[in-house]
Coordinates of N, CA, C and O in Angstrom, one line a residue:
P1 N 7.4 -3.3 -7.2 CA 8.1 -2.7 -7.6 C 9.1 -2.3 -6.3 O 9.9 -2.6 -6.4
G2 N 8.1 -0.9 -5.3 CA 9.2 -0.9 -4.1 C 10.4 -1.1 -4.3 O 11.7 0.4 -5.2
F3 N 11.2 -1.8 -3.3 CA 12.4 -1.7 -3.6 C 13.9 -2.1 -5.4 O 15.0 -2.1 -5.5
S4 N 13.2 -2.0 -5.8 CA 13.5 -2.2 -7.3 C 13.9 -0.9 -7.7 O 14.8 -1.6 -8.4
H5 N 13.2 -0.4 -7.0 CA 14.6 1.1 -7.4 C 15.6 0.9 -6.9 O 16.5 1.9 -7.5
T6 N 16.4 0.5 -6.4 CA 17.5 0.4 -5.8 C 18.4 -0.3 -6.5 O 19.3 0.0 -7.2
V7 N 17.6 -0.8 -8.1 CA 19.0 -1.9 -8.7 C 18.1 -1.3 -10.3 O 18.9 -1.5 -11.4
S8 N 17.5 -1.5 -10.4 CA 17.3 -1.3 -12.0 C 15.6 -0.5 -11.6 O 14.7 -0.4 -12.7
P9 N 16.2 0.7 -12.3 CA 14.7 2.2 -12.9 C 14.4 1.6 -13.6 O 13.2 1.7 -13.9
A10 N 15.4 1.5 -14.4 CA 14.9 1.1 -15.7 C 13.4 0.8 -16.5 O 13.2 0.6 -17.1
T11 N 13.6 -0.7 -15.7 CA 12.7 -2.0 -15.9 C 11.0 -1.6 -14.9 O 10.6 -1.2 -15.6
I12 N 11.2 -1.0 -14.7 CA 10.3 -0.9 -13.6 C 9.0 0.6 -14.3 O 8.2 0.2 -14.9
M13 N 10.8 0.9 -15.1 CA 10.1 2.0 -16.1 C 8.8 0.8 -16.8 O 7.6 1.0 -18.0
K14 N 9.7 -0.4 -17.7 CA 9.1 -0.9 -18.6 C 7.5 -1.6 -18.9 O 6.8 -1.8 -19.0
I15 N 8.1 -1.9 -16.6 CA 7.1 -2.1 -15.9 C 5.4 -1.9 -15.9 O 4.7 -2.0 -16.6
A16 N 6.0 -0.3 -15.4 CA 4.6 0.8 -15.7 C 4.0 1.7 -17.2 O 2.6 1.1 -17.1
E17 N 5.1 1.0 -18.1 CA 4.5 0.9 -19.8 C 4.2 0.5 -19.8 O 2.4 0.2 -20.6
A18 N 4.1 -0.7 -19.8 CA 3.4 -2.3 -20.1 C 2.3 -2.4 -19.5 O 1.4 -2.2 -20.0
S19 N 2.2 -2.5 -18.3 CA 0.8 -2.5 -17.6 C -0.1 -1.0 -17.6 O -1.6 -2.0 -18.5
H20 N 0.3 -0.2 -18.1 CA -0.4 0.6 -18.9 C -1.2 0.9 -20.4 O -1.9 0.7 -20.1
A21 N -0.4 0.0 -21.4 CA -0.8 0.2 -22.5 C -1.7 -1.1 -22.5 O -2.6 -0.5 -23.7
D22 N -0.9 -1.7 -21.7 CA -1.9 -3.9 -21.2 C -3.3 -3.4 -20.3 O -3.7 -4.5 -20.8
K23 N -3.5 -2.1 -19.2 CA -5.2 -2.2 -19.2 C -4.5 -3.3 -18.2 O -5.7 -3.4 -17.6
K24 N -3.3 -3.5 -16.9 CA -3.2 -3.7 -16.6 C -2.7 -2.3 -14.7 O -2.7 -2.5 -15.5
T25 N -3.8 -3.4 -14.5 CA -3.7 -2.7 -12.6 C -2.1 -3.5 -11.9 O -1.1 -3.7 -12.1
L26 N -1.5 -1.3 -11.4 CA 0.3 -1.8 -11.0 C 0.1 -1.1 -9.7 O -0.5 0.2 -9.8
C27 N 0.0 -1.7 -8.9 CA 0.8 -1.4 -7.4 C 2.2 -1.9 -7.1 O 2.5 -1.7 -7.7
M28 N 2.5 -0.9 -5.9 CA 3.6 -0.7 -6.0 C 3.9 -0.3 -4.2 O 2.5 0.2 -3.7
N29 N 4.1 -0.8 -3.3 CA 4.5 -0.7 -2.2 C 5.7 -0.2 -1.6 O 6.0 -0.3 -2.4
L30 N 5.8 1.3 -0.8 CA 6.3 1.8 -0.5 C 7.7 1.2 -0.2 O 8.5 2.1 0.0
S31 N 8.1 0.8 0.6 CA 9.2 -0.9 1.5 C 9.5 0.0 2.2 O 9.8 -0.7 2.8
A32 N 10.1 1.1 2.0 CA 10.8 1.4 3.0 C 10.9 3.4 2.6 O 11.0 3.7 1.8
P33 N 11.4 4.0 4.3 CA 11.6 5.4 4.0 C 12.2 5.5 2.8 O 12.4 6.1 2.7
F34 N 13.7 4.7 2.9 CA 15.0 5.7 2.3 C 14.5 5.9 1.5 O 15.4 6.0 1.2
L35 N 14.4 4.9 0.5 CA 13.9 5.2 -0.6 C 13.2 5.9 -1.6 O 13.3 6.5 -2.9
L36 N 12.8 6.5 -0.4 CA 11.8 8.3 -0.4 C 13.1 9.8 -0.4 O 12.3 10.4 0.1
Q37 N 14.3 8.4 0.7 CA 15.2 10.0 1.2 C 16.6 9.6 0.3 O 16.8 10.4 0.7
V38 N 16.4 8.7 0.0 CA 17.6 8.9 -0.7 C 17.9 9.3 -2.7 O 16.3 9.3 -3.2
P39 N 18.2 10.1 -3.3 CA 17.9 10.9 -4.1 C 17.9 10.3 -6.0 O 15.9 10.5 -6.3
P40 N 18.3 9.6 -5.9 CA 18.4 8.3 -7.4 C 17.6 7.6 -7.0 O 16.2 6.8 -8.3
F41 N 16.9 6.7 -6.1 CA 15.8 6.3 -5.6 C 14.0 7.2 -5.4 O 13.0 6.6 -6.2
F42 N 14.2 8.2 -5.2 CA 13.3 9.2 -4.8 C 12.6 9.1 -6.3 O 11.3 9.2 -7.0
E43 N 14.2 9.8 -7.5 CA 13.9 10.2 -8.5 C 12.9 8.9 -8.9 O 12.1 9.7 -10.0
S44 N 13.5 8.1 -9.5 CA 12.4 6.4 -9.6 C 11.5 6.0 -9.5 O 10.6 6.4 -10.0
F45 N 11.2 6.2 -8.6 CA 9.9 6.2 -7.4 C 9.1 7.8 -8.5 O 7.6 7.0 -8.8
K46 N 9.2 8.5 -7.8 CA 8.7 9.8 -8.9 C 7.9 9.9 -10.4 O 7.3 10.4 -10.7
A47 N 9.1 9.4 -11.0 CA 9.4 8.9 -12.3 C 7.8 7.6 -12.8 O 7.3 7.7 -13.6
V48 N 7.8 6.5 -11.7 CA 6.8 5.6 -12.1 C 4.8 6.4 -11.2 O 4.5 5.8 -11.4
M49 N 4.7 6.9 -10.5 CA 4.7 7.3 -9.7 C 3.1 8.0 -10.5 O 1.7 7.3 -10.7
P50 N 2.9 8.4 -11.9 CA 2.3 8.0 -13.0 C 1.1 6.7 -13.6 O -0.1 7.1 -13.8
Y51 N 2.1 5.9 -13.4 CA 1.7 4.4 -14.1 C 0.2 4.1 -12.1 O -0.2 2.6 -12.6
V52 N 0.7 4.2 -11.2 CA 0.5 3.3 -10.5 C -0.9 2.8 -9.9 O -1.4 4.8 -9.3
D53 N -1.4 2.0 -10.2 CA -3.1 2.4 -9.7 C -3.3 1.9 -8.4 O -4.6 2.8 -8.0
I54 N -2.6 0.9 -7.6 CA -2.3 1.1 -6.5 C -1.2 1.3 -5.2 O -0.4 0.6 -5.4
Y55 N -1.0 2.6 -4.4 CA 0.3 2.5 -3.4 C -0.1 1.5 -2.2 O -1.6 1.5 -1.5
F56 N 0.3 0.4 -1.6 CA 0.9 0.5 -0.1 C 1.8 0.6 0.9 O 3.0 1.5 0.2
G57 N 1.8 1.8 1.8 CA 2.9 1.8 3.2 C 1.8 1.5 4.5 O 1.0 0.9 4.7
N58 N 3.3 1.2 5.3 CA 2.9 2.1 6.5 C 2.6 2.9 7.0 O 3.1 4.2 5.7
E59 N 3.1 3.2 7.7 CA 2.3 4.9 8.4 C 3.2 6.0 8.1 O 4.3 7.0 8.3
S60 N 5.3 5.5 9.0 CA 6.2 6.0 8.4 C 6.4 6.3 6.9 O 6.9 7.0 6.9
E61 N 6.1 4.8 6.1 CA 6.7 5.8 4.8 C 6.2 6.7 5.0 O 6.5 7.5 3.3
A62 N 4.6 6.4 4.4 CA 3.7 7.4 4.4 C 4.2 8.7 5.2 O 4.3 10.0 3.8
R63 N 4.4 9.0 5.8 CA 5.2 10.5 6.5 C 6.7 11.1 5.1 O 6.4 11.8 5.5
V64 N 7.0 10.0 5.9 CA 8.6 10.5 4.3 C 7.7 10.9 3.8 O 8.9 11.6 3.2
L65 N 7.0 10.3 2.5 CA 6.3 10.0 1.5 C 5.7 11.8 2.0 O 5.7 12.1 0.0
S66 N 5.2 12.7 2.4 CA 4.2 13.1 2.7 C 5.2 14.6 3.0 O 5.0 15.8 2.1
E67 N 6.4 14.1 3.3 CA 7.7 15.7 4.1 C 8.5 15.3 2.2 O 8.8 16.5 1.5
A68 N 9.3 14.1 1.8 CA 9.1 13.8 0.5 C 9.1 15.5 -0.6 O 9.5 15.8 -1.6
L69 N 7.2 14.1 -1.2 CA 6.6 15.0 -2.4 C 5.8 16.0 -1.5 O 5.0 17.6 -2.0
G70 N 6.0 17.5 -0.2 CA 5.6 18.2 0.4 C 4.2 18.3 0.6 O 3.8 19.4 0.5
Y71 N 3.4 17.5 0.6 CA 2.2 17.3 0.7 C 2.2 18.3 2.3 O 0.8 19.1 2.5
G72 N 3.3 18.5 3.4 CA 3.1 19.5 4.1 C 2.3 19.0 5.7 O 1.6 20.2 6.3
T73 N 2.2 17.5 5.9 CA 0.8 17.0 6.4 C 2.2 15.4 7.5 O 2.7 15.0 6.4
E74 N 2.0 15.4 8.2 CA 2.1 14.8 8.7 C 0.8 13.2 9.8 O 0.8 12.2 9.1
D75 N -0.5 13.4 9.4 CA -2.2 13.1 9.2 C -1.9 12.3 7.9 O -1.6 12.2 6.7
V76 N -2.1 11.5 8.3 CA -1.8 9.9 7.8 C -3.1 9.9 6.8 O -3.1 9.4 4.8
A77 N -4.1 10.1 6.6 CA -5.6 9.8 6.6 C -5.6 11.3 5.0 O -5.5 11.1 3.9
E78 N -4.6 12.5 5.4 CA -5.1 13.2 4.6 C -4.0 12.6 3.1 O -3.9 13.4 2.5
I79 N -2.5 12.2 3.9 CA -1.4 12.1 2.9 C -2.0 10.9 2.0 O -1.7 11.1 1.0
A80 N -2.6 10.1 2.2 CA -3.4 8.8 1.7 C -4.2 9.3 0.6 O -4.2 9.0 -1.4
E81 N -4.5 10.6 0.5 CA -6.5 11.3 0.2 C -5.7 12.1 -1.0 O -5.3 12.8 -1.9
K82 N -4.7 12.8 -0.7 CA -3.2 13.3 -1.9 C -2.2 12.7 -2.4 O -2.6 13.0 -3.7
L83 N -2.3 11.6 -1.8 CA -1.6 10.7 -3.3 C -2.7 9.7 -4.3 O -2.5 9.7 -5.0
A84 N -4.3 9.6 -4.0 CA -4.6 9.3 -4.2 C -5.0 10.1 -5.6 O -5.5 9.3 -6.1
R85 N -5.2 11.7 -4.9 CA -5.4 12.3 -5.8 C -4.5 13.0 -7.0 O -4.8 13.8 -7.3
S86 N -3.1 12.1 -6.4 CA -1.6 13.0 -7.3 C -2.2 12.6 -9.0 O -3.1 11.7 -9.1
P87 N -2.0 13.3 -10.0 CA -1.9 13.5 -11.0 C -1.1 11.5 -11.6 O -0.7 11.9 -11.3
G88 N -2.2 11.3 -12.2 CA -1.9 10.2 -13.2 C -2.3 9.8 -14.4 O -3.0 11.0 -14.9
K89 N -1.4 9.1 -14.6 CA -2.1 7.8 -16.5 C -3.2 7.3 -15.9 O -3.8 6.6 -14.9
K90 N -4.3 8.0 -17.1 CA -5.6 7.6 -16.4 C -5.3 6.1 -17.1 O -5.2 4.9 -18.2
S91 N -5.9 5.0 -16.2 CA -6.6 3.8 -16.6 C -7.5 3.2 -16.0 O -8.7 4.0 -15.5
A92 N -8.4 1.9 -15.9 CA -9.4 1.6 -16.1 C -10.2 1.4 -14.4 O -11.4 1.9 -13.9
R93 N -9.9 2.6 -13.4 CA -9.5 2.7 -12.1 C -9.1 3.8 -11.6 O -7.9 4.2 -12.0
P94 N -9.7 4.1 -9.9 CA -9.1 5.2 -9.7 C -8.0 4.7 -8.8 O -8.0 3.6 -8.7
R95 N -7.5 6.2 -8.5 CA -5.8 5.6 -7.7 C -6.8 4.7 -6.5 O -7.2 5.9 -5.2
T96 N -6.1 3.7 -5.7 CA -6.6 3.7 -4.4 C -5.0 3.4 -3.4 O -4.0 2.8 -4.2
V97 N -5.3 4.4 -2.3 CA -3.6 4.3 -1.7 C -4.5 3.0 0.1 O -4.9 4.3 0.6
V98 N -4.2 2.7 0.2 CA -4.1 1.7 1.1 C -2.2 1.4 2.5 O -1.8 1.2 2.2
F99 N -2.4 3.0 3.4 CA -1.3 2.0 4.9 C -2.2 1.7 5.7 O -2.9 2.4 6.0
T100 N -1.1 1.3 5.8 CA -1.3 0.3 6.9 C -0.9 1.2 8.8 O 0.4 1.7 8.2
Q101 N -0.7 1.3 9.5 CA -0.8 1.4 10.8 C -0.4 1.0 11.9 O -0.6 1.2 13.2
G102 N 0.3 0.0 12.1 CA 0.8 -1.0 12.9 C -1.1 -1.6 13.3 O -2.5 -2.3 12.8
S103 N -1.0 -1.0 14.6 CA -2.3 -1.4 16.2 C -3.8 -0.5 15.6 O -4.7 -0.8 16.0
Q104 N -3.0 0.6 14.9 CA -4.0 1.5 14.2 C -4.9 1.0 12.9 O -4.5 0.5 12.6
P105 N -6.0 1.9 13.2 CA -6.7 1.6 11.5 C -5.8 1.9 9.7 O -4.8 2.9 10.6
T106 N -6.6 0.8 9.3 CA -5.9 1.1 7.6 C -6.7 2.5 7.3 O -7.2 2.5 7.1
I107 N -6.1 3.5 6.7 CA -6.7 3.4 5.7 C -6.7 3.8 4.4 O -5.7 3.0 3.3
I108 N -7.7 3.9 4.1 CA -7.9 3.9 2.8 C -8.3 4.5 1.9 O -9.3 5.5 2.3
A109 N -7.8 5.4 0.9 CA -8.0 6.6 0.4 C -9.1 5.9 -1.6 O -8.1 5.3 -2.4
V110 N -9.2 6.1 -2.1 CA -9.4 6.5 -3.4 C -9.8 7.5 -4.2 O -11.1 7.8 -3.7
G111 N -10.1 7.9 -5.5 CA -9.2 9.6 -6.2 C -9.0 8.6 -7.5 O -7.9 8.4 -8.0
E112 N -9.4 10.5 -7.8 CA -8.2 10.7 -9.2 C -8.0 12.5 -9.1 O -9.3 13.1 -8.0
P113 N -7.4 12.4 -9.9 CA -7.0 14.3 -9.6 C -8.1 15.3 -9.5 O -7.7 16.2 -7.9
D114 N -9.6 15.3 -10.2 CA -10.7 16.2 -9.7 C -11.4 15.0 -8.8 O -12.8 16.0 -8.7
R115 N -10.9 14.5 -8.4 CA -11.9 13.6 -6.7 C -11.9 12.9 -6.3 O -11.2 12.0 -6.9
L116 N -12.2 13.2 -4.7 CA -11.9 11.9 -3.6 C -13.0 11.1 -3.8 O -13.8 11.8 -3.4
W117 N -12.6 10.2 -4.3 CA -14.5 9.6 -4.5 C -14.5 8.9 -2.6 O -15.8 8.7 -2.1
S118 N -13.5 8.5 -2.8 CA -13.9 7.5 -0.3 C -13.1 7.8 0.2 O -11.5 8.1 0.1
S119 N -13.0 8.2 1.2 CA -11.0 7.8 3.0 C -11.9 7.4 3.7 O -12.6 8.2 4.9
D120 N -11.5 6.2 3.9 CA -12.0 4.8 5.2 C -11.5 5.3 6.2 O -10.2 4.6 5.2
S121 N -11.5 4.6 7.4 CA -10.4 3.6 7.5 C -11.0 1.7 7.9 O -11.5 2.4 8.6
Y122 N -10.8 1.4 8.8 CA -10.8 -0.3 9.1 C -10.1 -0.9 9.8 O -8.6 -0.7 10.0
K123 N -10.8 -0.6 10.9 CA -9.6 -0.9 12.5 C -9.7 -3.0 11.9 O -9.6 -4.2 10.8
V124 N -7.7 -3.1 12.7 CA -7.4 -4.3 12.8 C -8.0 -5.4 13.8 O -8.8 -5.0 14.8
I125 N -7.7 -6.4 13.4 CA -7.8 -7.5 13.4 C -6.9 -6.9 15.9 O -5.6 -7.2 15.5
P126 N -6.9 -6.9 16.3 CA -6.5 -7.1 18.2 C -5.0 -8.3 18.2 O -5.9 -9.5 17.9
C127 N -4.4 -8.0 18.9 CA -3.2 -9.1 18.9 C -2.9 -8.7 20.1 O -2.3 -7.6 20.7
A128 N -2.6 -9.5 21.0 CA -2.4 -9.0 22.8 C -0.6 -9.3 22.5 O -0.6 -10.0 22.1
L129 N -0.4 -8.5 23.8 CA 0.6 -8.5 23.4 C 1.6 -9.8 23.8 O 2.5 -9.6 23.4
E130 N 0.4 -11.0 25.1 CA 1.2 -11.6 25.4 C 1.8 -12.9 23.3 O 2.7 -13.4 23.5
D131 N 0.3 -12.5 22.6 CA 0.4 -13.0 22.0 C 1.5 -12.4 20.1 O 1.9 -13.3 19.2
L132 N 1.8 -11.5 20.4 CA 2.8 -10.9 19.7 C 4.7 -11.4 19.6 O 4.9 -11.5 20.8
V133 N 4.5 -11.9 18.7 CA 6.1 -12.8 18.2 C 7.9 -11.8 17.4 O 8.3 -11.5 18.1
D134 N 6.0 -12.2 16.4 CA 7.8 -10.6 14.8 C 6.6 -9.8 14.8 O 5.9 -10.8 14.0
T135 N 7.1 -9.4 14.7 CA 6.1 -8.1 12.7 C 6.8 -7.8 11.4 O 6.3 -8.4 10.7
N136 N 8.5 -8.6 11.8 CA 8.9 -9.0 10.8 C 8.0 -9.6 9.4 O 7.6 -10.3 9.9
G137 N 7.7 -9.0 8.4 CA 6.7 -9.8 7.2 C 5.6 -9.4 7.3 O 5.0 -9.2 6.6
A138 N 4.4 -8.0 8.6 CA 3.1 -8.6 8.9 C 2.9 -7.0 7.8 O 1.6 -7.5 6.9
G139 N 3.4 -6.2 7.1 CA 2.9 -5.5 5.7 C 3.0 -5.9 4.7 O 2.3 -6.5 3.3
D140 N 4.0 -7.2 4.2 CA 3.9 -7.7 3.0 C 3.1 -8.9 3.2 O 2.1 -8.9 2.7
A141 N 3.0 -9.8 4.7 CA 2.4 -10.8 4.4 C 0.2 -9.7 4.3 O -0.9 -10.6 3.6
F142 N 0.5 -8.7 4.8 CA -1.5 -7.6 4.5 C -1.7 -7.9 3.0 O -3.1 -7.2 2.5
V143 N -0.5 -7.3 2.4 CA -0.7 -6.6 1.2 C -0.7 -8.2 -0.1 O -1.8 -7.9 0.0
G144 N -0.1 -9.6 0.3 CA -0.8 -10.8 0.1 C -2.7 -10.5 0.3 O -2.7 -11.1 -0.2
G145 N -2.7 -10.4 1.2 CA -3.7 -11.2 1.7 C -4.9 -10.3 1.1 O -6.1 -10.0 0.2
F146 N -4.5 -8.7 0.9 CA -4.8 -7.5 0.5 C -6.3 -8.1 -1.1 O -6.2 -7.9 -1.4
L147 N -4.6 -8.0 -1.5 CA -4.4 -8.7 -3.0 C -5.2 -10.0 -3.2 O -5.6 -9.7 -4.8
A148 N -5.2 -10.7 -2.8 CA -6.0 -12.3 -3.0 C -7.4 -12.1 -2.8 O -7.9 -12.4 -4.3
G149 N -7.9 -11.4 -1.9 CA -9.2 -10.3 -2.0 C -9.5 -9.9 -3.5 O -10.6 -9.4 -3.8
M150 N -8.7 -9.0 -3.8 CA -9.0 -9.0 -5.1 C -8.4 -9.5 -6.6 O -9.7 -8.9 -6.7
A151 N -8.1 -10.1 -6.2 CA -8.0 -10.9 -7.6 C -9.2 -11.9 -6.9 O -10.0 -12.6 -7.5
K152 N -10.3 -12.3 -6.0 CA -11.1 -12.6 -6.2 C -12.4 -12.2 -6.5 O -13.4 -12.4 -5.6
G153 N -12.3 -10.9 -6.4 CA -13.3 -9.7 -6.3 C -14.1 -9.5 -5.5 O -15.4 -9.1 -5.6
E154 N -13.3 -9.5 -4.1 CA -13.8 -8.8 -3.6 C -13.8 -7.4 -3.2 O -13.1 -6.6 -3.7
C155 N -15.0 -7.0 -2.5 CA -15.1 -5.2 -1.9 C -13.8 -4.7 -1.4 O -13.2 -5.7 -0.4
V156 N -13.8 -4.2 -1.1 CA -12.6 -3.2 -0.6 C -12.9 -3.3 1.6 O -11.5 -4.3 1.7
R157 N -13.8 -4.2 2.4 CA -14.3 -3.9 3.5 C -13.6 -5.8 3.4 O -12.7 -5.8 3.9
K158 N -13.4 -6.9 2.4 CA -13.3 -7.6 2.3 C -11.6 -7.9 2.4 O -11.3 -8.5 2.9
C159 N -11.9 -7.1 1.4 CA -9.5 -7.1 0.6 C -8.8 -6.8 2.1 O -7.9 -7.0 2.8
V160 N -9.2 -5.8 3.1 CA -8.7 -5.6 4.1 C -8.9 -6.5 5.6 O -7.5 -6.5 6.3
D161 N -10.1 -7.3 5.3 CA -10.2 -8.7 6.5 C -9.8 -9.0 6.0 O -8.7 -10.0 6.8
M162 N -8.9 -9.7 4.8 CA -8.2 -11.1 4.0 C -6.5 -10.4 4.8 O -6.4 -11.2 5.2
G163 N -6.3 -8.9 4.2 CA -5.2 -8.5 4.1 C -5.4 -8.7 6.4 O -3.7 -8.9 7.1
N164 N -5.6 -7.9 7.0 CA -5.6 -7.9 8.4 C -5.1 -9.2 9.4 O -4.5 -9.6 9.5
Y165 N -6.8 -10.5 8.9 CA -5.6 -12.0 8.9 C -4.4 -12.6 8.7 O -4.2 -12.4 9.7
A166 N -4.2 -11.8 8.0 CA -3.1 -12.5 6.9 C -1.6 -11.8 7.7 O -0.8 -12.5 8.7
A167 N -1.7 -10.4 8.5 CA -0.4 -9.7 8.9 C -1.3 -10.7 10.6 O 0.2 -10.8 10.8
N168 N -2.5 -10.8 11.3 CA -1.9 -11.0 12.4 C -1.9 -12.0 12.5 O -0.8 -12.6 14.0
V169 N -1.4 -13.1 11.9 CA -1.3 -15.0 11.4 C 0.6 -14.3 11.9 O 1.1 -14.7 12.7
V170 N 0.6 -13.8 10.7 CA 2.7 -13.4 10.5 C 2.9 -13.2 12.3 O 4.5 -13.3 12.3
I171 N 2.5 -12.3 12.5 CA 2.9 -11.1 14.4 C 3.2 -12.4 15.5 O 3.7 -12.1 16.0
K172 N 2.3 -13.1 15.4 CA 2.4 -13.8 15.8 C 3.1 -15.2 16.4 O 3.1 -16.2 16.6
H173 N 3.8 -15.6 14.6 CA 4.8 -16.5 14.7 C 6.1 -16.0 14.7 O 6.6 -14.6 14.0
P174 N 7.7 -17.2 14.5 CA 8.4 -16.4 14.6 C 9.1 -16.4 12.8 O 8.5 -17.3 12.0
G175 N 9.2 -15.0 12.5 CA 9.8 -15.0 11.0 C 8.5 -14.7 10.6 O 8.0 -14.6 10.6
C176 N 8.5 -15.2 9.0 CA 7.6 -14.6 8.2 C 6.9 -16.1 7.9 O 7.5 -17.3 6.4
S177 N 6.4 -16.9 9.2 CA 5.3 -18.2 8.9 C 4.0 -18.8 8.5 O 3.4 -17.7 9.7
Y178 N 3.0 -19.9 9.1 CA 1.9 -19.3 8.9 C 2.2 -21.2 9.2 O 2.8 -21.8 9.1
P179 N 1.0 -21.4 9.5 CA 0.6 -22.3 10.6 C 0.2 -23.4 9.1 O -0.5 -22.2 7.8
A180 N 0.5 -24.3 9.4 CA 0.0 -25.0 8.2 C -1.6 -25.2 7.0 O -1.8 -25.3 6.3
K181 N -2.5 -25.3 8.0 CA -3.8 -24.6 8.0 C -4.6 -23.4 8.0 O -4.3 -23.3 9.1
P182 N -4.7 -22.4 7.3 CA -5.0 -20.7 8.0 C -6.5 -21.6 8.4 O -7.4 -22.1 7.6
E183 N -7.2 -20.1 8.6 CA -8.5 -20.4 9.8 C -9.7 -19.1 8.6 O -10.3 -18.6 10.1
F184 N -9.3 -18.0 8.4 CA -10.3 -18.1 8.2 C -11.2 -17.9 6.8 O -10.8 -19.2 5.9
E185 N -12.1 -17.1 7.3 CA -13.5 -18.0 6.4 C -13.7 -16.3 5.9 O -13.7 -15.4 5.7

């Protein structure tokens, strides 16, 4: 949903409620810091929070979220852990929080209000400065790769690898583009 908070909060809420009723996984991308800073958008975000099973965001979005929710920290791993343990509607899975950090490790926390199941960091694929062309779309590419892995039933490590691969390809091309044939194994 992410950017949909700016146009149709009611639609996001209907999607959240339907996902919960049908026992479907609801993913949300934090999308942009301003969504967490503009009061009507943040209110929409907070209303949907209990229904979200998987959050995606980057380190900047994580820190803005921490400030907005009063977490009192700028440590991305700690923010992920607090968000993973935030109250929610009971679903079939514990809440997963995935925060990318550019060239720094990806943070993933999995938890429920009464228990933190795991909190780990995963290295990214290095990119030489001379190969870096355009970072636009890198986060979206990561999410796409990660979710593709989930859809295939892969473990978290493999989902991160798939997300990292997709992001690493995107940043080496102008715009959000890919080569004709991917080389991921």
